Coordinates of C-alpha atoms and ligand atoms in Angstrom, one line a residue:
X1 CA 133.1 90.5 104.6
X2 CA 136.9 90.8 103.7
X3 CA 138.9 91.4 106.2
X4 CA 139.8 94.4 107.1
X5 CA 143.5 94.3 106.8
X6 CA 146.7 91.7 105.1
X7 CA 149.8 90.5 106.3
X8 CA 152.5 92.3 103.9
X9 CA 156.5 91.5 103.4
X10 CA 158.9 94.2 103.3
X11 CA 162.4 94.2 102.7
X12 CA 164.5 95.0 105.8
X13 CA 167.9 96.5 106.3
X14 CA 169.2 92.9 107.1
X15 CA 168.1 91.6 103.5
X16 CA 165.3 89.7 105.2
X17 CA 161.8 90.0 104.8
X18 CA 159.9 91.7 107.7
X19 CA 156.0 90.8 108.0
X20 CA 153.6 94.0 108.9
X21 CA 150.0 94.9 108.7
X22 CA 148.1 97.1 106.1
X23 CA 145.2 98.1 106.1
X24 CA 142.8 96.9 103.0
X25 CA 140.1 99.7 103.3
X26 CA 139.4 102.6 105.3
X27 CA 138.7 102.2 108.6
X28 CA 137.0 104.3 111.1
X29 CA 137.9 105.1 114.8
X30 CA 136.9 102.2 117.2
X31 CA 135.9 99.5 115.1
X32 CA 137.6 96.5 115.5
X33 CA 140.4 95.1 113.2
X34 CA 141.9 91.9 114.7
X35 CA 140.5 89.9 117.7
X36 CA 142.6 86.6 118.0
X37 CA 143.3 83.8 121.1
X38 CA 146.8 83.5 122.1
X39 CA 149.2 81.0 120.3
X40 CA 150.7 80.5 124.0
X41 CA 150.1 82.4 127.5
X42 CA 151.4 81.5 130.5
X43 CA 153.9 83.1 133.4
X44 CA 156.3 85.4 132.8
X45 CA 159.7 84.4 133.1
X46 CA 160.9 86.3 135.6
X47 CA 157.7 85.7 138.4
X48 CA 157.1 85.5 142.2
X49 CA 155.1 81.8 142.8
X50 CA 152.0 82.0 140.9
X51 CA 148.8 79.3 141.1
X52 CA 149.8 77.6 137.0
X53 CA 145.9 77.4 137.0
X54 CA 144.7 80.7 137.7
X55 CA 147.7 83.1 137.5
X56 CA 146.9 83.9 141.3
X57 CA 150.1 84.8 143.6
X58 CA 150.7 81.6 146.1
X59 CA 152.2 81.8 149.8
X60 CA 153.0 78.6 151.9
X61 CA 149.2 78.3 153.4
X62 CA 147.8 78.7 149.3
X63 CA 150.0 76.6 147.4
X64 CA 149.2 72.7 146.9
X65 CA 151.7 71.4 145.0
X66 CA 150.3 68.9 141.8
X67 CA 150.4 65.3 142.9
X68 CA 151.7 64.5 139.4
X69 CA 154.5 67.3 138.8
X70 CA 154.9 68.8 141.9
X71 CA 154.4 72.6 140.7
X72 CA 152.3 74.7 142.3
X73 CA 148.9 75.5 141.9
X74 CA 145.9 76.8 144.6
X75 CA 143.4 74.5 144.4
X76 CA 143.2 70.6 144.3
X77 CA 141.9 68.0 141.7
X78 CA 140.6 70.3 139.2
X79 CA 143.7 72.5 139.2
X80 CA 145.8 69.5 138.4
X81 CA 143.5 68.4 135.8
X82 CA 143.1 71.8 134.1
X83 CA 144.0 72.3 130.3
X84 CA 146.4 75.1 131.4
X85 CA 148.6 73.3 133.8
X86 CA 149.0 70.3 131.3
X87 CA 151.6 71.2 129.4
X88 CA 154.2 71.5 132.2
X89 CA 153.0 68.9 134.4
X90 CA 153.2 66.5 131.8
X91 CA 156.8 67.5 130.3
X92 CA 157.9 67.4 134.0
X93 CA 156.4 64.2 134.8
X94 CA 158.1 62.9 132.2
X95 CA 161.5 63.7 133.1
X96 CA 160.7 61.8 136.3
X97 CA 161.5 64.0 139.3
X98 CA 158.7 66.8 141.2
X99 CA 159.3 70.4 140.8
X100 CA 159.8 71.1 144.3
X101 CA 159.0 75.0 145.5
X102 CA 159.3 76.2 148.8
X103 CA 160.0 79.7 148.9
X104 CA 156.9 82.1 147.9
X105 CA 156.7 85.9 148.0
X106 CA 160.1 86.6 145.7
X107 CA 160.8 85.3 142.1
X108 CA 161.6 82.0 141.8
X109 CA 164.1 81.0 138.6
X110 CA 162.3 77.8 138.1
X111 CA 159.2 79.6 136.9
X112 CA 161.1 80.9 133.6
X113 CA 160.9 77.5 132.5
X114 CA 156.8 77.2 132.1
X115 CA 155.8 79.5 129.4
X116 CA 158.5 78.3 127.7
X117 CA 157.4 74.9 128.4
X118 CA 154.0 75.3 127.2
X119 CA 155.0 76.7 124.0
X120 CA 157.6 74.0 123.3
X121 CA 154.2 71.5 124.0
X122 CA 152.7 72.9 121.1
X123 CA 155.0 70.8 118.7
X124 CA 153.4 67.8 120.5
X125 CA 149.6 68.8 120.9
X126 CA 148.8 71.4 118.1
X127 CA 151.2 71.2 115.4
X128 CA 149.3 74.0 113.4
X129 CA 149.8 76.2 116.5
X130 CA 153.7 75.6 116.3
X131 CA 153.8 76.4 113.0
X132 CA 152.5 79.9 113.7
X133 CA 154.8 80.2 116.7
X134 CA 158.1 79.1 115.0
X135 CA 157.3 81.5 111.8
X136 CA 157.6 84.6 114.5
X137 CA 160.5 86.7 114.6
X138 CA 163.1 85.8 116.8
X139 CA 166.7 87.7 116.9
X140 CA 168.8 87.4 120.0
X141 CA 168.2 89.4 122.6
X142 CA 170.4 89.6 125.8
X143 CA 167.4 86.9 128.2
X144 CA 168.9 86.5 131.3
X145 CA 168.0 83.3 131.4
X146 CA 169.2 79.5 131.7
X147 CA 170.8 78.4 128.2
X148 CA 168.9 76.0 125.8
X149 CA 171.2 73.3 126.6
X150 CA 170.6 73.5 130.7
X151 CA 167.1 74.0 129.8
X152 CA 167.2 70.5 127.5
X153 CA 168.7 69.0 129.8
X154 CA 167.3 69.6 133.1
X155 CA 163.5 68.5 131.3
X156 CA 165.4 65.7 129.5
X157 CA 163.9 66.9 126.5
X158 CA 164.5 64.8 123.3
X159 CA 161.8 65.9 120.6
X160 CA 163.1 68.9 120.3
X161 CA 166.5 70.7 119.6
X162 CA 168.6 73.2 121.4
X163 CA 168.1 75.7 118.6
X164 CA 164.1 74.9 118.9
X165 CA 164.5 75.7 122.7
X166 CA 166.3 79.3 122.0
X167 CA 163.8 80.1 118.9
X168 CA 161.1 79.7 121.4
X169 CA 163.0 81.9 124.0
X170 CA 163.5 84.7 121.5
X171 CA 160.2 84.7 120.2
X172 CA 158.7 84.8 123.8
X173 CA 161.2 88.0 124.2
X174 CA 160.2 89.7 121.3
X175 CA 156.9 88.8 120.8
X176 CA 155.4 89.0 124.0
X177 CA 152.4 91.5 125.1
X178 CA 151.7 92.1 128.5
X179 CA 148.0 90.3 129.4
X180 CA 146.9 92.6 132.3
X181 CA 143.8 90.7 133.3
X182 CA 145.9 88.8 136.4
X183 CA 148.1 90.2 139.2
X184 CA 150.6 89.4 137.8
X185 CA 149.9 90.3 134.4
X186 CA 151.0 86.9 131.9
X187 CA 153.0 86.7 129.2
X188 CA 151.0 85.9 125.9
X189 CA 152.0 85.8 122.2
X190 CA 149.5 86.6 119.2
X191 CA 149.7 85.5 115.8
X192 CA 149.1 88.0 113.6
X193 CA 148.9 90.9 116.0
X194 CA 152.5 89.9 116.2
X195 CA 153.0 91.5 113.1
X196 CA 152.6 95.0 113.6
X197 CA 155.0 97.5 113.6
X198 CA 155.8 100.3 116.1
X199 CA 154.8 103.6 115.9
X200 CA 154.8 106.7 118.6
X201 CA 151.8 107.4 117.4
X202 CA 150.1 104.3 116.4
X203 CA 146.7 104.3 114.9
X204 CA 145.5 101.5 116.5
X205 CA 144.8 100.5 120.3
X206 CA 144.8 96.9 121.5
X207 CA 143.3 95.6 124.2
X208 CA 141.8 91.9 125.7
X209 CA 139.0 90.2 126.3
X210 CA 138.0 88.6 129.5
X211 CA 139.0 85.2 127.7
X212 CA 142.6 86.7 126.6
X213 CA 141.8 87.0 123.0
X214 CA 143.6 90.6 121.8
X215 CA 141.0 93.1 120.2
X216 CA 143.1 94.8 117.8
X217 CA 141.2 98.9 117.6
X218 CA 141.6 101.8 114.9
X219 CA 142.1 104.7 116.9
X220 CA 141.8 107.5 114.1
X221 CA 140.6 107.3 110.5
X222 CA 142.6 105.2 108.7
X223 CA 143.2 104.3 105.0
X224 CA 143.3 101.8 102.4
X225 CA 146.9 101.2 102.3
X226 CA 148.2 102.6 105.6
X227 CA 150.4 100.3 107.9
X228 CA 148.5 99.3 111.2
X229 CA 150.5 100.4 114.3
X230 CA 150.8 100.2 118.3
X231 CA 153.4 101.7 120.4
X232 CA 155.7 99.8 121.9
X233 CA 156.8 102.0 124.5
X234 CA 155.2 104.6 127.0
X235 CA 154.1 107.0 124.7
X236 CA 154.0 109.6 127.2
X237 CA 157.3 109.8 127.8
X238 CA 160.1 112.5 126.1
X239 CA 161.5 111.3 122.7
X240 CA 165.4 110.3 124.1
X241 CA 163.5 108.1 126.6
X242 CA 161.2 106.3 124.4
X243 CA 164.3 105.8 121.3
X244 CA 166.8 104.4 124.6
X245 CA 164.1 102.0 125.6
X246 CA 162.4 100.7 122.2
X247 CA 166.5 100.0 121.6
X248 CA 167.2 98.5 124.5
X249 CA 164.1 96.2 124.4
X250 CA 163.6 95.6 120.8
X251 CA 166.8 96.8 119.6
X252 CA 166.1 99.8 116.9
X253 CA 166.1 103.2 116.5
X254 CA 162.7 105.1 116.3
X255 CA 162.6 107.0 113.2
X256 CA 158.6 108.2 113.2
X257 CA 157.1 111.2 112.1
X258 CA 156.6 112.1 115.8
X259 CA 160.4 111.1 116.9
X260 CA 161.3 113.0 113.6
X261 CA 159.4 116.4 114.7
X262 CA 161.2 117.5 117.7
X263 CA 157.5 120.1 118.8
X264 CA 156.1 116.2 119.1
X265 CA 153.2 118.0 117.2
X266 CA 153.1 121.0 118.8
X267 CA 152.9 119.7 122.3
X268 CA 156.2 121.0 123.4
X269 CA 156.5 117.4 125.3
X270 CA 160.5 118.0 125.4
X271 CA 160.4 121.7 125.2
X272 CA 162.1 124.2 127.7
X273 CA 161.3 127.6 128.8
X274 CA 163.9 129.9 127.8
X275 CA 166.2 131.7 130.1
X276 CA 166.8 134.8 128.4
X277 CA 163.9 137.7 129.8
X278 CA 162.1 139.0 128.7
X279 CA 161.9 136.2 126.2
X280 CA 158.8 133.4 126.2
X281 CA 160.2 131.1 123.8
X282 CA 160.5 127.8 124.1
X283 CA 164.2 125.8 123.4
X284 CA 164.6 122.8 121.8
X285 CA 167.1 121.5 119.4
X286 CA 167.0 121.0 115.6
X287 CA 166.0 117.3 115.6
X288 CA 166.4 114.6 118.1
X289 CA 167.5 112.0 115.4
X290 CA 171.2 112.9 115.4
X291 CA 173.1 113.6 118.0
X292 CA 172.1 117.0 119.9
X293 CA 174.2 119.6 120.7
X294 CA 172.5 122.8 121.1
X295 CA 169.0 124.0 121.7
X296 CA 167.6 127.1 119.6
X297 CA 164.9 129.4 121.1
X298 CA 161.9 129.3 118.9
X299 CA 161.3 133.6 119.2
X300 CA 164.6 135.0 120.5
X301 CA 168.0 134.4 119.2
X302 CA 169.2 132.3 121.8
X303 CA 171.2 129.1 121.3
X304 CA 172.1 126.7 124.5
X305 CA 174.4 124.0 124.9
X306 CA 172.7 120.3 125.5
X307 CA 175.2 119.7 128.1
X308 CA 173.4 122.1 129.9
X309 CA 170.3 121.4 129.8
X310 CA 171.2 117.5 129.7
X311 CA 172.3 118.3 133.6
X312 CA 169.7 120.6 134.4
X313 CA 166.6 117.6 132.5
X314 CA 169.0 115.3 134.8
X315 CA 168.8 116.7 138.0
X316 CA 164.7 117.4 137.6
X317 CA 164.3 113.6 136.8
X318 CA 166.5 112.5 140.0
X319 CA 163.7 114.7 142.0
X320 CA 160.8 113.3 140.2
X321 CA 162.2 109.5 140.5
X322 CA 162.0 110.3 144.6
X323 CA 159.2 112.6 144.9
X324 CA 156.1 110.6 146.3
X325 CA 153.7 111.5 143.8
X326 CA 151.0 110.1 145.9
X327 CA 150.5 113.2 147.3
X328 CA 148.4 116.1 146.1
X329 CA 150.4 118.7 147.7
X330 CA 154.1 117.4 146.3
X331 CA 152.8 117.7 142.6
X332 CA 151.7 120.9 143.2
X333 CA 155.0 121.9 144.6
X334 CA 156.6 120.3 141.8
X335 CA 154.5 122.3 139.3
X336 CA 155.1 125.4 141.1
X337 CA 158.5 125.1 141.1
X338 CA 159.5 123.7 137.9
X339 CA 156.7 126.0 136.0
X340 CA 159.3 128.7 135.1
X341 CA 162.1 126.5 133.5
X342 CA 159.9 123.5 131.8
X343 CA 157.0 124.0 129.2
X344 CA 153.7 123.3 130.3
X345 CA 153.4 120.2 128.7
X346 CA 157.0 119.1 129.3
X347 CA 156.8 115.2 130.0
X348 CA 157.9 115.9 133.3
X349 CA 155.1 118.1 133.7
X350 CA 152.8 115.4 132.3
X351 CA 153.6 113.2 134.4
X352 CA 152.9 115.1 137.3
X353 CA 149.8 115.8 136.3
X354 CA 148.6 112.7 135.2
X355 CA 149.5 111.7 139.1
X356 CA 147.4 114.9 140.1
X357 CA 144.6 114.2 138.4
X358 CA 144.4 110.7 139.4
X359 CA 145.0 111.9 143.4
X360 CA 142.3 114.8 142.6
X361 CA 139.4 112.4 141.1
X362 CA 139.7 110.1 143.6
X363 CA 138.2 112.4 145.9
X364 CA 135.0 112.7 146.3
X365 CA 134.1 115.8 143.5
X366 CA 132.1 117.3 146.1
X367 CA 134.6 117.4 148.8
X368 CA 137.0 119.3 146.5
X369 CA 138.0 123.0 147.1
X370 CA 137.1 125.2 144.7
X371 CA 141.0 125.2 143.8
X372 CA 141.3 121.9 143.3
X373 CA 138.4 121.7 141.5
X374 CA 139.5 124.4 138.9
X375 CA 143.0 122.8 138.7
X376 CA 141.6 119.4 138.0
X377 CA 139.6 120.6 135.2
X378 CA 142.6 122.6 133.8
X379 CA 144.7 119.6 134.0
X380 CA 142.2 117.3 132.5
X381 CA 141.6 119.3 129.9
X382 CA 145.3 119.7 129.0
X383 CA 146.1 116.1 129.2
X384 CA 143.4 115.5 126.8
X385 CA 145.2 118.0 124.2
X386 CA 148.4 116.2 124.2
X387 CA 147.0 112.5 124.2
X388 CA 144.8 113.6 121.6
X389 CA 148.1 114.6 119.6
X390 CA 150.4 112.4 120.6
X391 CA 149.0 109.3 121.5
X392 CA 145.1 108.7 120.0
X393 CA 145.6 105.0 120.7
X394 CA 145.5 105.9 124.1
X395 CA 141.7 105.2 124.6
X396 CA 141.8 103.7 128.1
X397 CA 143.8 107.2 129.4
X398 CA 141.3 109.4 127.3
X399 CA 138.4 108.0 128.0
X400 CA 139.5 108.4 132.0
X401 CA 140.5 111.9 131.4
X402 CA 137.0 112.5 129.5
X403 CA 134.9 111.2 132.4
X404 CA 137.1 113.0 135.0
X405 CA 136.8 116.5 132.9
X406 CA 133.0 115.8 132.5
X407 CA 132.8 115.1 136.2
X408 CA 134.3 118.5 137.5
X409 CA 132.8 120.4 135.0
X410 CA 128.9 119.4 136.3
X411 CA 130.6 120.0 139.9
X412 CA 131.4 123.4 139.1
X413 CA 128.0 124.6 137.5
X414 CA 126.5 122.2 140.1
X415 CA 128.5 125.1 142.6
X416 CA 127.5 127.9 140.8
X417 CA 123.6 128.1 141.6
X418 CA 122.8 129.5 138.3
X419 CA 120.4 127.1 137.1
X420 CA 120.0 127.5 132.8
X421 CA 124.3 127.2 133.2
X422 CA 124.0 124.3 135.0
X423 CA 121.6 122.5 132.9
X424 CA 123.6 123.6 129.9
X425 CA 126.8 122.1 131.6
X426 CA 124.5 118.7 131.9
X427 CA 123.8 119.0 128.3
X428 CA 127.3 119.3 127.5
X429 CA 128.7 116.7 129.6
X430 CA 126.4 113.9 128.6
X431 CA 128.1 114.6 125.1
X432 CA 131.2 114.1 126.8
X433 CA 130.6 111.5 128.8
X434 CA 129.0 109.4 125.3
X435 CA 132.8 109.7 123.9
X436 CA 134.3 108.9 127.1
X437 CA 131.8 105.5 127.1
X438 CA 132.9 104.9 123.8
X439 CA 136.2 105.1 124.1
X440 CA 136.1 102.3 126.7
X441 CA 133.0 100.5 125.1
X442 CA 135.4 97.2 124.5
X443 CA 137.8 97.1 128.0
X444 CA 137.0 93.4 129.2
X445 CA 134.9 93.5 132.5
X446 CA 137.9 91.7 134.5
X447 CA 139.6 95.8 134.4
X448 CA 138.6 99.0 136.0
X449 CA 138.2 100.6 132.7
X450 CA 135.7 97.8 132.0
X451 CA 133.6 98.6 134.6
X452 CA 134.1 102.1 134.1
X453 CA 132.1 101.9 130.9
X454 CA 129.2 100.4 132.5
X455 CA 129.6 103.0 135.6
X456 CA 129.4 106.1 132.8
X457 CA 126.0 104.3 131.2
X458 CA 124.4 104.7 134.8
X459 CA 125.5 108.5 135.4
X460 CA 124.4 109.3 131.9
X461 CA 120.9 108.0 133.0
X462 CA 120.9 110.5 136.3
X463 CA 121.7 113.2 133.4
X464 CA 119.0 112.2 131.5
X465 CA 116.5 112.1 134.5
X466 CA 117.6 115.5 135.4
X467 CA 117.5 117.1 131.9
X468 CA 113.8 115.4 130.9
X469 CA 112.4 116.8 134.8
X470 CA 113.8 120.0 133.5
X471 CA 112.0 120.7 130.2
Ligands
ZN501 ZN1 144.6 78.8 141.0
ZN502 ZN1 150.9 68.9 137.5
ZN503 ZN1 159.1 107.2 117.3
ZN504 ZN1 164.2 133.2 123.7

C-alpha cells in the first residue's frame, strides 16, 4: 500500500531547505501514519545516576559499576554484555581509564556524555543509521554543556571531528522527543518523525510502543496535501506562554492559525471578564502576534491597557505557581475567587480544573458528594470542549476526560433511583466509553493510559451484562 505520507523540501527564511511531512491521501482519525525505531535513545543529558541497561534510577546499594568501563548499571554480567550499554563502555574502554560514579540521587555531569556517545557509535557500527542522524537539523542552541573539544578530548576520540561532536549535540537538542516509558523518561531521536513541523493544533498525535518505536496518529480528518503536525509545546497553555517557550526551546515565533486567532477558536483560553457592570463581555486584544497594547471588550465599548492586565495575569500566576493544587478544596477556592475576573475557560482556569478533575476521579465515584459529583461532570465536560478545539491531538487527555465524564454520569443516574434513566445513562455511556477506548486503543501497556484501555474493555462488559439482564 503506498505510504501514507512524503518527506517534502521547503524553502525557509534562511535560504535553506527545511524537510516536513505531507500527507499523500486522506487520512482518517486514529489510523496510524508513521511507526519507526529510534536512530539513537539513551539518557538525557542532564540526569540523576541511571542503570545504562534499563534506564532505572541507581543509589549506592543498586549500582554495580561495569567491570569493563566502570559506568553504572544494576545488574551484573548481562547488564555489561547488553547491546544498549555497548556503545559507551566500549568508547570508554578505549580511552583507557573507568568512569568512576560515586554520588547517586542528584544529576551527575558525566551522564551528558552517553547519549551523545551512543550516537557518535553509530559512525562505527551502523553507518546507514549515521547517515540518517547527521542529515537532521542542527542550529546552535545555547546546551549547557561541556564543549566538543573537552568532550574529544576527555574520550580521546580520533574518528571523529569536533564539528561531528557538536552536530550530534545539536541534533540531540533539537531533535529530541521525550520517551516516557522509564522514570526518567530518555532522550530518543526519530528519523522521519523528525520532520514534522509544529503546530498548536496539530493533526496528528504521537505516541510509543513498549519497544520505543514512535506511532505517528491522525487525530482529525486529514487531506491529500495537508502538512502533518504535533505540538511542540503544552498546548494547554495561553498563547504568550506557548510563543515564549517554542522560542526559547526551538527558537521561532509561532505563527498558526490558532496563535493567529486571539478567541483560540472560540474557547476564550486568554480571555478576561470585563470590569465594566453591567457588562458580560469578554476582553482580549486585537491579535497576539504584534505587540499588545490594549484589550477591547467584545460587547461593550471598553478598551484596557495590557499593562494592566499584564500585572493583574501576573499576580494570578504567582498564586497559581504556589497554590498546592493537590488539594480539592484550594481549586475550588481558586475557582471561586478568580470566577468573576477570568473567563471560564481561561488557561488558568484550565489548569485548575484539569488538577480538580484528576483529585475528584481519584476518589472512589461512589464516595463523592453529590457536589462533587456534579462539579466533576461540569468540569469534564468543559475540558472536553476546549481540547476538542484546541488540541484534538490530545488523545491520551481526552480519552481520560471521556472515561471520567462517562464514570460520573452512570454515578449520578446510578443515585437517582429512576430505573428507564438509569439504563438510558448505561446506554449512553457505553457509547462514550467506546470513543474513550479508542482514543487510547494504541498507548503501550508499560503507561497508565495503556492499561486504561484494557480497564475501559472490562467496565464496558459490566454495561453490557447489565443492559442484556435488562431487556
Ligand atoms: Zn538495569
Ligand atoms: Zn561497560
Ligand atoms: Zn501557534
Ligand atoms: Zn464590556
Amino acid at each position: 500500500m503506498e505510504s501514507p505520507f512524503k518527506v517534502a523540501l521547503q524553502l525557509c527564511n534562511d535560504a535553506s531547505l527545511g524537510r516536513y511531512l505531507v500527507a499523500t491521501r486522506p487520512l482518517s482519525p486514529g489510523e496510524i501514519i508513521l511507526k519507526e525505531p529510534p536512530l539513537v535513545r539513551g539518557p538525557f543529558l542532564h540526569t540523576v545516576p541511571v542503570c545504562l541497561h534499563c534506564g532505572k534510577i541507581l543509589d549506592n546499594t543498586s549500582s554495580r559499576p561495569c567491570s569493563k568501563c566502570g559506568w553504572p548499571l544494576c545488574g551484573g554480567e548481562a547488564c555489561e554484555n547488553s547491546p544498549t550499554h555497548q556503545p559507551e563502555c566500549v568508547l570508554t574502554t578505549a580511552k583507557g581509564s573507568q568512569i568512576n560514579i560515586k554520588n547517586f540521587g542528584i544529576p551527575h555531569p558525566n551522564y551528558q556524555f552517553v547519549t551523545i556517545l551512543r550516537a557518535l557509535h553509530l559512525k562505527q557500527t551502523s553507518p546507514e543509521t549515521w547517515r540518517k542522524l547527521m542529515q537532521l537539523q542542527a542550529y546552535p542552541i545555547s546546551m549547557n554543556i561541556a564543549p566538543p573539544n573537552f568532550i574529544c578530548n576527555f574520550f580521546k576520540l580520533k574518528d571523529w571531528s569536533e564539528g561531528e561532536v557538536m552536530k550530534i549535540c545539536g541534533i540531540l537538542t533539537v531533535n529530541g522527543h521525550e520517551l516516557p516509558l522509564t522514570h526518567p523518561p530518555q532522550l530518543v531521536v526519530y528519523d522521519r518523525a523528525s520532520y514534522l513541523e509544529h503546530n498548536c493544533r496539530a493533526n496528528c498525535t504521537k505516541t510509543f510502543t513498549d519497544e520505543g518505536e514512535i506511532l505517528l496518529i491522525a487525530s482529525e480528518e486529514i487531506q491529500e496535501g495537508d502538512h502533518l503536525s504535533i505540538c511542540y509545546t503544552d498546548p494547554f497553555w495561553g498563547v504568550e506562554n506557548r510563543r515564549q517557550h517554542l522560542f526559547q526551546t526551538k527558537e521561532f515565533w509561532c505563527i498558526c492559525d490558532r496563535c493567529d486567532d486571539p478567541s483560540e477558536f472560540g474557547t476564550h483560553l486568554n480571555s478576561i471578564k470585563c470590569p465594566n457592570r453591567p457588562c458580560d463581555g469578554l476582553l482580549l486584544p486585537k491579535s497576539f502576534l504584534q505587540e499588545v497594547s490594549a484589550w477591547n471588550c467584545d460587547k461593550c465599548d471598553g478598551i484596557f491597557s495590557n499593562n494592566n492586565i499584564s500585572l493583574l495575569l501576573g499576580k494570578i500566576g504567582q498564586e497559581l505557581a504556589k497554590m498546592p493544587k493537590e488539594d480539592p478544596k484550594v481549586c475550588k477556592q481558586f475557582l471561586k475567587k478568580h470566577e468573576k475576573v477570568l473567563g471560564p475557560h481561561h488557561f488558568y482556569m484550565v489548569d485548575v480544573k484539569m488538577a480538580l478533575s484528576h483529585m475528584l476521579a481519584s476518589q472512589n465515584f461512589e464516595d463523592l458528594s453529590e457536589g462533587d459529583l456534579k462539579l466533576l461532570l461540569q468540569i469534564t465536560g468543559e475540558l472536553r470542549m476546549v481540547a476538542e478545539k484546541i488540541a484534538p491531538a490530545e488523545r491520551r487527555f481526552l480519552g481520560l476526560i471521556l472515561y471520567r465524564f462517562a464514570k460520573a454520569s452512570i454515578e449520578m443516574a446510578r443515585r437517582g433511583e429512576n430505573l428507564e434513566e438509569f439504563y438510558s445513562t448505561l446506554t449512553k455511556s457505553k457509547e462514550t466509553l467506546m470513543e474513550a477506548r479508542d482514543l487510547l486503543k494504541n498507548e503501550p501497556s508499560l503507561l497508565q493510559e495503556g492499561r486504561m484501555h484494557l480497564q475501559i474493555g472490562l467496565e464496558m462488559k459490566l454495561i453490557d451484562d447489565l443492559l442484556t439482564k435488562n431487556k
